[in-house]
Amino acid sequence: EGLELDVLTTNTVVVGTGSAGFCAATRLVEFGQDDVVIVTDKTKAGTSRNAGSDKQTYYKLTLAGSEPDSGREMASTLFSGGAMDGDNALAEAALSARTFLHLCDIGVPFPRNEYGEFVGYKTDHDPRARATSAGPYTSQMMFRALASEVKKRNIEVLDQHHVIALLTGADRSSVVGALALNTGRKDP
């Protein structure tokens, strides 16, 4: 119908520039995927960048003390809360320590005890000391550290692009693209 569309070809599209999106993109590059683009509505919006409260908690496998912990036990705790499927709970639990330590490595100042262990505290639904916090602006600290990693790795960020659909292959079992509106475009 006379419509012109800009097409960008890339291997991997990450949607969103919150901590999760920035972390996904940087980790993909670290693990060898160098053709990554991040698409976002607004880089200066979002909870990760702008949140702050006295309850800024990061949840991960217990990494201090003498009480044993395991990914399976943490997954059971996550699942028993009723808001997470079992496979997602297991994936989150299994990778929680690795992701947490990555944040520490890039500069998020989570607390340690005198032995260098990353300490935690118990939350309402958790039998272990899995929660931790770097203070009231933990999510902002995570966002800034991850945004710095995105910049350092020259990962392209398409700002003012609203993803409206994922495009699937003929059998509808695989995602082959994303359709986005460029909300920053000025021409008709």
One Martini backbone bead per residue (centre of mass of N, CA, C, O) as a GRO file, in nm:
protein
  188
    1GLU     BB    1   0.054   0.064   0.016
    2GLY     BB    2   0.324   0.253   0.005
    3LEU     BB    3   0.498   0.147   0.227
    4GLU     BB    4   0.773   0.234   0.435
    5LEU     BB    5   1.046   0.028   0.560
    6ASP     BB    6   1.262  -0.025   0.801
    7VAL     BB    7   1.551  -0.247   0.798
    8LEU     BB    8   1.687  -0.464   1.048
    9THR     BB    9   1.970  -0.672   1.071
   10THR     BB   10   1.985  -0.930   1.325
   11ASN     BB   11   2.031  -1.171   1.563
   12THR     BB   12   1.965  -0.982   1.830
   13VAL     BB   13   1.683  -0.890   2.036
   14VAL     BB   14   1.636  -0.649   2.288
   15VAL     BB   15   1.372  -0.566   2.512
   16GLY     BB   16   1.484  -0.316   2.683
   17THR     BB   17   1.637  -0.073   2.947
   18GLY     BB   18   1.668  -0.234   3.179
   19SER     BB   19   1.836  -0.443   3.370
   20ALA     BB   20   1.756  -0.696   3.208
   21GLY     BB   21   1.830  -0.594   2.924
   22PHE     BB   22   2.124  -0.511   2.978
   23CYS     BB   23   2.214  -0.786   3.081
   24ALA     BB   24   2.146  -0.957   2.837
   25ALA     BB   25   2.325  -0.807   2.631
   26THR     BB   26   2.602  -0.829   2.775
   27ARG     BB   27   2.608  -1.137   2.806
   28LEU     BB   28   2.593  -1.210   2.510
   29VAL     BB   29   2.861  -1.074   2.438
   30GLU     BB   30   3.041  -1.227   2.641
   31PHE     BB   31   2.938  -1.515   2.495
   32GLY     BB   32   2.972  -1.414   2.158
   33GLN     BB   33   2.737  -1.214   2.083
   34ASP     BB   34   2.784  -0.940   1.840
   35ASP     BB   35   2.459  -0.920   1.733
   36VAL     BB   36   2.324  -0.662   1.915
   37VAL     BB   37   1.998  -0.520   1.991
   38ILE     BB   38   1.831  -0.247   2.141
   39VAL     BB   39   1.485  -0.199   2.227
   40THR     BB   40   1.306   0.119   2.300
   41ASP     BB   41   1.107   0.365   2.411
   42LYS     BB   42   1.280   0.465   2.688
   43THR     BB   43   1.580   0.523   2.846
   44LYS     BB   44   1.460   0.743   3.077
   45ALA     BB   45   1.286   0.518   3.178
   46GLY     BB   46   1.176   0.336   3.435
   47THR     BB   47   1.235   0.156   3.719
   48SER     BB   48   1.542   0.101   3.733
   49ARG     BB   49   1.626   0.410   3.695
   50ASN     BB   50   1.388   0.551   3.913
   51ALA     BB   51   1.412   0.393   4.166
   52GLY     BB   52   1.316   0.423   4.525
   53SER     BB   53   1.378   0.258   4.845
   54ASP     BB   54   1.386   0.074   5.149
   55LYS     BB   55   1.310  -0.203   4.949
   56GLN     BB   56   1.585  -0.284   4.798
   57THR     BB   57   1.581  -0.608   4.657
   58TYR     BB   58   1.797  -0.886   4.621
   59TYR     BB   59   1.758  -1.217   4.483
   60LYS     BB   60   1.949  -1.504   4.612
   61LEU     BB   61   2.158  -1.718   4.676
   62THR     BB   62   2.319  -1.829   4.934
   63LEU     BB   63   2.665  -1.675   5.028
   64ALA     BB   64   2.641  -1.723   5.349
   65GLY     BB   65   2.743  -1.915   5.587
   66SER     BB   66   2.620  -2.249   5.713
   67GLU     BB   67   2.373  -2.269   5.546
   68PRO     BB   68   2.228  -2.457   5.327
   69ASP     BB   69   2.194  -2.442   4.964
   70SER     BB   70   1.978  -2.443   4.664
   71GLY     BB   71   1.828  -2.427   4.366
   72ARG     BB   72   1.591  -2.615   4.434
   73GLU     BB   73   1.506  -2.472   4.697
   74MET     BB   74   1.461  -2.193   4.576
   75ALA     BB   75   1.249  -2.282   4.368
   76SER     BB   76   1.043  -2.376   4.577
   77THR     BB   77   1.003  -2.101   4.704
   78LEU     BB   78   0.911  -1.950   4.454
   79PHE     BB   79   0.674  -2.142   4.380
   80SER     BB   80   0.514  -2.123   4.662
   81GLY     BB   81   0.416  -1.820   4.608
   82GLY     BB   82   0.234  -1.844   4.315
   83ALA     BB   83   0.403  -1.653   4.070
   84MET     BB   84   0.563  -1.920   3.957
   85ASP     BB   85   0.698  -2.123   3.755
   86GLY     BB   86   0.905  -2.391   3.783
   87ASP     BB   87   1.105  -2.338   3.544
   88ASN     BB   88   1.160  -2.042   3.619
   89ALA     BB   89   1.254  -2.089   3.909
   90LEU     BB   90   1.500  -2.266   3.836
   91ALA     BB   91   1.646  -2.065   3.654
   92GLU     BB   92   1.673  -1.837   3.859
   93ALA     BB   93   1.821  -1.996   4.079
   94ALA     BB   94   2.064  -2.115   3.913
   95LEU     BB   95   2.153  -1.798   3.817
   96SER     BB   96   2.172  -1.601   4.063
   97ALA     BB   97   2.475  -1.599   4.143
   98ARG     BB   98   2.599  -1.522   3.871
   99THR     BB   99   2.444  -1.254   3.837
  100PHE     BB  100   2.527  -1.123   4.101
  101LEU     BB  101   2.840  -1.134   4.055
  102HIS     BB  102   2.834  -0.957   3.807
  103LEU     BB  103   2.738  -0.701   3.953
  104CYS     BB  104   2.984  -0.687   4.137
  105ASP     BB  105   3.204  -0.675   3.908
  106ILE     BB  106   3.062  -0.386   3.793
  107GLY     BB  107   3.001  -0.221   4.098
  108VAL     BB  108   2.799  -0.332   4.293
  109PRO     BB  109   2.765  -0.258   4.654
  110PHE     BB  110   2.744  -0.519   4.809
  111PRO     BB  111   2.740  -0.669   5.104
  112ARG     BB  112   2.992  -0.759   5.350
  113ASN     BB  113   3.184  -0.935   5.541
  114GLU     BB  114   3.489  -0.999   5.703
  115TYR     BB  115   3.521  -1.256   5.480
  116GLY     BB  116   3.364  -1.164   5.194
  117GLU     BB  117   3.080  -1.224   5.221
  118PHE     BB  118   2.758  -1.227   5.093
  119VAL     BB  119   2.510  -1.092   5.250
  120GLY     BB  120   2.193  -1.156   5.417
  121TYR     BB  121   1.828  -1.177   5.433
  122LYS     BB  122   1.519  -1.221   5.550
  123THR     BB  123   1.204  -1.282   5.431
  124ASP     BB  124   0.880  -1.356   5.462
  125HIS     BB  125   0.896  -1.630   5.249
  126ASP     BB  126   1.196  -1.696   5.356
  127PRO     BB  127   1.423  -1.936   5.507
  128ARG     BB  128   1.651  -1.759   5.398
  129ALA     BB  129   1.947  -1.543   5.323
  130ARG     BB  130   1.878  -1.405   5.006
  131ALA     BB  131   1.871  -1.120   5.068
  132THR     BB  132   1.967  -0.796   4.926
  133SER     BB  133   2.145  -0.468   4.966
  134ALA     BB  134   2.274  -0.134   4.863
  135GLY     BB  135   2.010   0.020   4.912
  136PRO     BB  136   1.765   0.254   4.809
  137TYR     BB  137   1.936   0.237   4.502
  138THR     BB  138   1.988  -0.043   4.368
  139SER     BB  139   1.858  -0.025   4.082
  140GLN     BB  140   2.026   0.221   3.993
  141MET     BB  141   2.303   0.089   4.021
  142MET     BB  142   2.250  -0.136   3.823
  143PHE     BB  143   2.181   0.038   3.579
  144ARG     BB  144   2.446   0.200   3.559
  145ALA     BB  145   2.638  -0.042   3.528
  146LEU     BB  146   2.495  -0.166   3.274
  147ALA     BB  147   2.505   0.085   3.091
  148SER     BB  148   2.813   0.094   3.085
  149GLU     BB  149   2.846  -0.183   2.945
  150VAL     BB  150   2.697  -0.113   2.686
  151LYS     BB  151   2.885   0.116   2.604
  152LYS     BB  152   3.158  -0.040   2.613
  153ARG     BB  153   3.030  -0.260   2.388
  154ASN     BB  154   2.867  -0.115   2.160
  155ILE     BB  155   2.558  -0.126   2.198
  156GLU     BB  156   2.281  -0.094   2.030
  157VAL     BB  157   2.029   0.173   2.068
  158LEU     BB  158   1.679   0.190   2.012
  159ASP     BB  159   1.517   0.464   2.047
  160GLN     BB  160   1.192   0.518   2.008
  161HIS     BB  161   1.087   0.199   2.010
  162HIS     BB  162   0.786   0.021   1.953
  163VAL     BB  163   0.694  -0.287   2.026
  164ILE     BB  164   0.412  -0.467   1.856
  165ALA     BB  165   0.565  -0.733   1.733
  166LEU     BB  166   0.610  -1.071   1.676
  167LEU     BB  167   0.777  -1.262   1.441
  168THR     BB  168   0.695  -1.556   1.268
  169GLY     BB  169   0.714  -1.836   1.139
  170ALA     BB  170   0.529  -2.048   0.951
  171ASP     BB  171   0.495  -2.245   1.221
  172ARG     BB  172   0.502  -2.051   1.489
  173SER     BB  173   0.778  -2.157   1.666
  174SER     BB  174   0.941  -1.893   1.571
  175VAL     BB  175   1.137  -1.618   1.604
  176VAL     BB  176   1.225  -1.363   1.331
  177GLY     BB  177   1.103  -1.092   1.465
  178ALA     BB  178   1.037  -0.730   1.481
  179LEU     BB  179   0.787  -0.482   1.535
  180ALA     BB  180   0.840  -0.124   1.503
  181LEU     BB  181   0.788   0.195   1.626
  182ASN     BB  182   0.897   0.519   1.535
  183THR     BB  183   0.838   0.777   1.767
  184GLY     BB  184   1.081   0.988   1.664
  185ARG     BB  185   0.969   1.038   1.396
  186LYS     BB  186   0.899   1.327   1.182
  187ASP     BB  187   0.808   1.209   0.933
  188PRO     BB  188   0.522   1.088   0.752
   0.00000   0.00000   0.00000
